[in-house]
mmCIF file of C-alpha atoms in Angstrom:
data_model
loop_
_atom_site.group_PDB
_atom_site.id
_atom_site.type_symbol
_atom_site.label_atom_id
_atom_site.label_comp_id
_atom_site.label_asym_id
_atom_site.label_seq_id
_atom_site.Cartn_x
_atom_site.Cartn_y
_atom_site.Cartn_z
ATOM 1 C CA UNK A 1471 0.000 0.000 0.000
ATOM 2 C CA UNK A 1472 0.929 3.758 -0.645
ATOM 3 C CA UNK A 1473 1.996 5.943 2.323
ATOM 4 C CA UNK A 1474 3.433 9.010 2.888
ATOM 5 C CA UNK A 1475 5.562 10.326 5.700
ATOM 6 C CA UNK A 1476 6.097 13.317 6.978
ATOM 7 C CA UNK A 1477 8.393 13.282 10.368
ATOM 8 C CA UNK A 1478 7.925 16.704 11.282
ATOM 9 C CA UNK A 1479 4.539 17.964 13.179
ATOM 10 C CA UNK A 1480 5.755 21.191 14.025
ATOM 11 C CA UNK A 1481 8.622 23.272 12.110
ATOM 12 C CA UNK A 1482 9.657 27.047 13.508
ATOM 13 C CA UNK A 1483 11.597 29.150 11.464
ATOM 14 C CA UNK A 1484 12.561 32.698 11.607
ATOM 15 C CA UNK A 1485 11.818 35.222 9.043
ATOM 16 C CA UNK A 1486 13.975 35.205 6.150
ATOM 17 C CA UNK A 1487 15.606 31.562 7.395
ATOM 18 C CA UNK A 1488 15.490 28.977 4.560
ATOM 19 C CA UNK A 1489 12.536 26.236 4.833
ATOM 20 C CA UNK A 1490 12.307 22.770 3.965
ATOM 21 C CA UNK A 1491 9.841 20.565 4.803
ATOM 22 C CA UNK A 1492 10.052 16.911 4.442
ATOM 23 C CA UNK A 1493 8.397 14.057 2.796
ATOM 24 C CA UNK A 1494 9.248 10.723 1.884
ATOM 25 C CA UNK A 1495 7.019 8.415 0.485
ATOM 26 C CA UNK A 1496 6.481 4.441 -0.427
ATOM 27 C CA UNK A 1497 5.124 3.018 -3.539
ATOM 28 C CA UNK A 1498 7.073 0.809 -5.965
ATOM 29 C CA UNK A 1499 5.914 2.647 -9.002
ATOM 30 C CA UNK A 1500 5.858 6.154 -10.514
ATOM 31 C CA UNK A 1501 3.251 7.891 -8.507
ATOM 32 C CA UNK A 1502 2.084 11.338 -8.963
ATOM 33 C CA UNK A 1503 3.434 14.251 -5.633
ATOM 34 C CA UNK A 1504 1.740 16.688 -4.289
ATOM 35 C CA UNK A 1505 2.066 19.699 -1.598
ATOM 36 C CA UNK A 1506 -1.170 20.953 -0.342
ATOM 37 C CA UNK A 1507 -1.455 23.690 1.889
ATOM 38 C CA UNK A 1508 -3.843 24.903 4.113
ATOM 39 C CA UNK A 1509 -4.301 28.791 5.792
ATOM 40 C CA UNK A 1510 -5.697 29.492 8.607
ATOM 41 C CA UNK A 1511 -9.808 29.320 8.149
ATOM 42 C CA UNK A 1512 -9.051 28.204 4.804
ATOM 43 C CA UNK A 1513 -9.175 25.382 2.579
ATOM 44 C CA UNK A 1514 -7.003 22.736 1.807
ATOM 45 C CA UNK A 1515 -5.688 23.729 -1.776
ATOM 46 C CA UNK A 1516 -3.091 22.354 -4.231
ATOM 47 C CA UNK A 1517 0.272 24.425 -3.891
ATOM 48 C CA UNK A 1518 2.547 22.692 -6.727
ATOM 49 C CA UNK A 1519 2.808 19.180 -8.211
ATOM 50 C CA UNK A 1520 6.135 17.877 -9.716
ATOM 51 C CA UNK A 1521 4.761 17.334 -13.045
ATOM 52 C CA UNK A 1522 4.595 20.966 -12.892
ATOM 53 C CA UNK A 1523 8.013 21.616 -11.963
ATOM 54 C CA UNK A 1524 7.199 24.841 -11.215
ATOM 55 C CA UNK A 1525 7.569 27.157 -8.431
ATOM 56 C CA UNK A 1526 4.345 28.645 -6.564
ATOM 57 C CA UNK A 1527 5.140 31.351 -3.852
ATOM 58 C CA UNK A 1528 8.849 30.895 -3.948
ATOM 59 C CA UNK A 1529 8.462 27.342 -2.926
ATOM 60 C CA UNK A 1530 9.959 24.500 -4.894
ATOM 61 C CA UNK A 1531 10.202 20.347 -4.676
ATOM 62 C CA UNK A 1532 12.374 18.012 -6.723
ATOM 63 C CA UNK A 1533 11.040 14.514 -6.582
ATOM 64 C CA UNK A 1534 14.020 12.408 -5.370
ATOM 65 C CA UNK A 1535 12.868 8.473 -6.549
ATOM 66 C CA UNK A 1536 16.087 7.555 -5.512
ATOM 67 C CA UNK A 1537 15.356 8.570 -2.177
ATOM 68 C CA UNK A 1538 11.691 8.480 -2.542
ATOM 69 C CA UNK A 1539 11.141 12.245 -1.423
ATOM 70 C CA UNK A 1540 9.503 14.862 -2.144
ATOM 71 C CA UNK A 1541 10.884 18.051 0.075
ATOM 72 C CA UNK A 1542 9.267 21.693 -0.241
ATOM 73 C CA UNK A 1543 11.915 23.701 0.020
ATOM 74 C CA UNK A 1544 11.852 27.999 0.033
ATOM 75 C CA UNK A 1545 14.863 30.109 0.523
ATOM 76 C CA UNK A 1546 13.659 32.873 2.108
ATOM 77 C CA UNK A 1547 10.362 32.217 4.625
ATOM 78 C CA UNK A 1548 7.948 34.551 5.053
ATOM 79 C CA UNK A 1549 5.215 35.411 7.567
ATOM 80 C CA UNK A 1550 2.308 34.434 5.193
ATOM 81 C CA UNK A 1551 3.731 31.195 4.607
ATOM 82 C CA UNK A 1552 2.687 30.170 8.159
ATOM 83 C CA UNK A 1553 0.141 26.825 7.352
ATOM 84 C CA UNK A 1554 -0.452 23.489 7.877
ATOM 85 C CA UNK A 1555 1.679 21.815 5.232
ATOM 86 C CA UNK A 1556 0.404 17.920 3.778
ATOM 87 C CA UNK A 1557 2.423 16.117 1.325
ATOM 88 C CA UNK A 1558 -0.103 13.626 -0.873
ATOM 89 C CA UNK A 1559 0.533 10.461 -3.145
ATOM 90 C CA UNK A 1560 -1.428 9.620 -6.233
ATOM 91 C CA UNK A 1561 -1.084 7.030 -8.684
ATOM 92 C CA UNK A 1562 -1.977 7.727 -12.480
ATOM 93 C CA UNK A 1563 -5.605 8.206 -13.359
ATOM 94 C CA UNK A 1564 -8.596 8.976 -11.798
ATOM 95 C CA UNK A 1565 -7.455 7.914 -8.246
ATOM 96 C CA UNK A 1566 -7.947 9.012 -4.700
ATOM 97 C CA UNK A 1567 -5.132 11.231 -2.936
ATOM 98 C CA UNK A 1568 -2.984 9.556 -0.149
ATOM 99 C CA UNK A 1569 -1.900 12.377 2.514
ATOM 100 C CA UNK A 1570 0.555 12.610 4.979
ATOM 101 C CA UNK A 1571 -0.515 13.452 8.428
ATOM 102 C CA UNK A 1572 1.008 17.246 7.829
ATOM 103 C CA UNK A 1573 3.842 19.561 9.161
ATOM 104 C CA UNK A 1574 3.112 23.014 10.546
ATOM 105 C CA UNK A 1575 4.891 25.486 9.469
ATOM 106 C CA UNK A 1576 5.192 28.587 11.938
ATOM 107 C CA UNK A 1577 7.444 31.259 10.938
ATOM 108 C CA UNK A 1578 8.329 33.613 13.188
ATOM 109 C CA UNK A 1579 9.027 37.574 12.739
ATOM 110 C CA UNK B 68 -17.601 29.641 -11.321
ATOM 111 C CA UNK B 69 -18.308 28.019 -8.570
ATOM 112 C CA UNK B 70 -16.331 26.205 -6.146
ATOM 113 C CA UNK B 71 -16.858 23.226 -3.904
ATOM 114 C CA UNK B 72 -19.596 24.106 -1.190
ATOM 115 C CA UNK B 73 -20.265 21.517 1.882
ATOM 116 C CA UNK B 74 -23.129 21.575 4.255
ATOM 117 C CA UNK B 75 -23.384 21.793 7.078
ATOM 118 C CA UNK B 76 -20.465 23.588 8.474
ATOM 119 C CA UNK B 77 -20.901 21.679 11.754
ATOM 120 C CA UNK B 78 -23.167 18.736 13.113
ATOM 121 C CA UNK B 79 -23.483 17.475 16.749
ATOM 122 C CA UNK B 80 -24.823 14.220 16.550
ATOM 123 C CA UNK B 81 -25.179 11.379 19.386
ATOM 124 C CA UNK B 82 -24.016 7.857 19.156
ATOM 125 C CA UNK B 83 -25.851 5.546 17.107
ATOM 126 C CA UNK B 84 -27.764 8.247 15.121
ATOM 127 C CA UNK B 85 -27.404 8.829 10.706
ATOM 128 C CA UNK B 86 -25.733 11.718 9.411
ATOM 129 C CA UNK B 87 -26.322 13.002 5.851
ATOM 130 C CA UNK B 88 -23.191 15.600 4.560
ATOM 131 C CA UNK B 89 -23.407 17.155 1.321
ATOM 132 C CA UNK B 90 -21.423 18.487 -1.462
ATOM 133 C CA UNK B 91 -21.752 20.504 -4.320
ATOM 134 C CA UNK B 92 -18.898 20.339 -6.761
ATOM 135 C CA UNK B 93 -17.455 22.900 -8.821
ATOM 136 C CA UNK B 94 -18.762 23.701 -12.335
ATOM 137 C CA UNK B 95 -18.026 21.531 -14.776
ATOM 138 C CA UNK B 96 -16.703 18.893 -12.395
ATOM 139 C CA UNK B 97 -18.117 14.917 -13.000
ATOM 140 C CA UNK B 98 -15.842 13.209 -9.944
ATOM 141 C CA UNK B 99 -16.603 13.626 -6.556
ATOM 142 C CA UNK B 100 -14.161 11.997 -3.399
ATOM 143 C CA UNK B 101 -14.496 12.420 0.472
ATOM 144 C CA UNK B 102 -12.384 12.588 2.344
ATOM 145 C CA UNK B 103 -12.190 11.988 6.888
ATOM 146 C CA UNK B 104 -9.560 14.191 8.511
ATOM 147 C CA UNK B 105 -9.559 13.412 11.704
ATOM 148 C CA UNK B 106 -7.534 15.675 14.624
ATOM 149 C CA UNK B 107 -3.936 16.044 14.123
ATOM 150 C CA UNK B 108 -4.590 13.616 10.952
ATOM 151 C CA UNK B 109 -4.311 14.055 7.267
ATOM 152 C CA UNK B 110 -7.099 13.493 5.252
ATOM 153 C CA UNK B 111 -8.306 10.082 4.690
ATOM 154 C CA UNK B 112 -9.598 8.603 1.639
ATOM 155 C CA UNK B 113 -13.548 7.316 1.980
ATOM 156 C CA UNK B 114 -14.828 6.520 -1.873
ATOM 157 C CA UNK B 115 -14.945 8.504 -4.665
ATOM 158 C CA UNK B 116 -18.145 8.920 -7.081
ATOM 159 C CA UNK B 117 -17.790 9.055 -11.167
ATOM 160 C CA UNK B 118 -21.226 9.556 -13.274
ATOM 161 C CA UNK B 119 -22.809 8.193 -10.037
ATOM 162 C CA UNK B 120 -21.756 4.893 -9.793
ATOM 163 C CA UNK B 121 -18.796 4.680 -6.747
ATOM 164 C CA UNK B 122 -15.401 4.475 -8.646
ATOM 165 C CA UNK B 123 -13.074 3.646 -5.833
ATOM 166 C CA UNK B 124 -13.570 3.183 -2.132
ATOM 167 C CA UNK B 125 -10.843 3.489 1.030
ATOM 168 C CA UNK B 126 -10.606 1.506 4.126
ATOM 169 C CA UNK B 127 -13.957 2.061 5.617
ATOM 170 C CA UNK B 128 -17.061 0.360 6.946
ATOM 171 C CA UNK B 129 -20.105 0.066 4.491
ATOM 172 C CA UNK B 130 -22.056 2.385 7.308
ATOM 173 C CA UNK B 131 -20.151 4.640 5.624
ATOM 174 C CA UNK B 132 -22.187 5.302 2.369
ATOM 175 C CA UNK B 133 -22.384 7.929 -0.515
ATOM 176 C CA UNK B 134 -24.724 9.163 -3.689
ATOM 177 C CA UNK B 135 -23.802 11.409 -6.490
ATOM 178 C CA UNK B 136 -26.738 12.979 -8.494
ATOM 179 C CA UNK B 137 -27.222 13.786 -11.987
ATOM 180 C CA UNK B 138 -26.208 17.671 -11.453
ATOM 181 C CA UNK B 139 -22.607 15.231 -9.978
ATOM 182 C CA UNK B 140 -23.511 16.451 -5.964
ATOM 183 C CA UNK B 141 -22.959 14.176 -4.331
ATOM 184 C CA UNK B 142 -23.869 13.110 -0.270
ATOM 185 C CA UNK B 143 -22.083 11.306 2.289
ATOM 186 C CA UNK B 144 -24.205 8.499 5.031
ATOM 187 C CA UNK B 145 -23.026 7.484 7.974
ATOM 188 C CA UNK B 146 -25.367 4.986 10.280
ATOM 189 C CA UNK B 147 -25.265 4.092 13.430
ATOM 190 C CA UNK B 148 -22.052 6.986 14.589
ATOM 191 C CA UNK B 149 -19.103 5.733 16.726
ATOM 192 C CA UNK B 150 -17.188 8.243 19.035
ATOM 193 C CA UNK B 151 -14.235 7.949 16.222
ATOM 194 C CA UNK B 152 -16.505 9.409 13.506
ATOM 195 C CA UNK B 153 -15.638 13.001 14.932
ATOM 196 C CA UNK B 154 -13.709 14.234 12.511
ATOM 197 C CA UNK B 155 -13.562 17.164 8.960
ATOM 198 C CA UNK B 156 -15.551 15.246 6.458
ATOM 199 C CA UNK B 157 -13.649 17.009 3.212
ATOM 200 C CA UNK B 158 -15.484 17.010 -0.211
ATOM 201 C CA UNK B 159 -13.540 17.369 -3.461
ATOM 202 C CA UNK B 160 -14.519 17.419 -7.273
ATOM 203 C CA UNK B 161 -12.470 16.767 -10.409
ATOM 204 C CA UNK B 162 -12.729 16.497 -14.016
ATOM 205 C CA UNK B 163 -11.975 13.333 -15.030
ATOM 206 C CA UNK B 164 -9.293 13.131 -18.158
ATOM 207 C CA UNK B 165 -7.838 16.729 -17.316
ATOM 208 C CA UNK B 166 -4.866 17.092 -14.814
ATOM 209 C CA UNK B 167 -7.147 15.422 -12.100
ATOM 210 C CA UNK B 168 -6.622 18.725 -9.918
ATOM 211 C CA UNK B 169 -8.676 18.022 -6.667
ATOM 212 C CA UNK B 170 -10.699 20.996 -5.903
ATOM 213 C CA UNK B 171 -11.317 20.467 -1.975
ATOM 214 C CA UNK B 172 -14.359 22.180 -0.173
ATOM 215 C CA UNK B 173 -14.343 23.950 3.357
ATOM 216 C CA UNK B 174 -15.762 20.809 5.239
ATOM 217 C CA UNK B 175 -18.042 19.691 7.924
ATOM 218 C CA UNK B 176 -16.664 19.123 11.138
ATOM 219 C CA UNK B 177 -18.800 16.192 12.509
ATOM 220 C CA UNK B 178 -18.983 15.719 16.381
ATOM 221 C CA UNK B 179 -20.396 12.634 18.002
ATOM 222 C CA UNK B 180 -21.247 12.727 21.774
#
């Protein structure tokens, strides 16, 4: 079965102080990575996919199969960023999202 | 357009009582999933609907039961609650064949007492 793992609950970091956030995942195949973010009273909403390889608010992840990891990584955090951070799993298709449990991010001025 | 809408926003229910969610997905949107996040939890997959017939289902009970409509709303059962059902019941549409982008709604947050 699919999971995804993501070791940190909590994650402080100053203004300005470089971010990653962590997630490694297990599935034998190619699967489909996702960061989804979610703001205070907000809701939960796609933030980048690797497919993309893009970069949405400064924030960037390689997919590592090697390692099988996904990091979100930012150089620069900023106060906004603050939110509860999930990393999900999907395979190809029309198939349902596996999520991580979440890290919070809390940057601090 | 429109995006994902979910009601109720909250629900007290007692053990051993039926709870009907709902969810209207966005525009355009034929695939419906939901989704149980319970506290401190990420969310959980339940089942996900297609053209109303259920395409998929997750590691839960068959008290936990769902319909999607023509207009591809879609509603969440749950019979006889358990303490454990408290929990965000998250709704989210797609369009089948595109990028599969799941479009999540705000949620009900589900208390059993």
């Amino acid at each position: 079965a699919q999971r995804v793992t993501q070791p940190e609950k909590l994650l402080s970091v100053f203004k300005g102080a470089p971010v990653e956030l962590k997630c490694n995942y297990s599935y034998s195949g190619s699967p489909e990575l996702f960061w989804y973010v979610q703001y205070s009273r907000q809701r939960l909403q796609l933030l980048l996919r690797h497919i993309s390889r893009e970069s949405i608010k400064g924030f960037t992840a390689d997919l590592n199969k090697g390692e099988t990891s996904f990091h979100l990584k930012k150089p620069f955090a900023q106060e906004e960023d603050s939110a509860m951070y999930y990393c999900a799993l999907k395979l190809s298709g029309n198939t349902p999202l596996v999520f991580g449990k979440g890290t919070r991010l809390s940057v601090i001025a | 357009e429109t995006g994902v809408t979910q009601s109720p926003t909250h629900l007290i229910k007692t053990r051993g009582q039926q709870v009907t969610l709902r969810c209207s997905s966005q525009s355009g949107h034929n695939t419906v999933s939901w989704y149980q996040q319970a506290l401190g939890q990420g969310p959980q997959f339940i089942f996900q609907y297609y053209r109303e017939e259920e395409n998929g289902r997750g590691n839960f009970p068959p008290r936990f039961s769902g319909l999607q409509f023509p207009n591809y709303s879609s509603e969440l059962n749950v019979n006889a609650l358990e303490l454990d059902d408290s929990a965000l019941y998250l709704c989210a549409s797609s369009l089948t064949g595109s990028r599969n982008e799941q479009f999540f709604g705000p949620g009900t947050r589900l208390t059993v007492l």
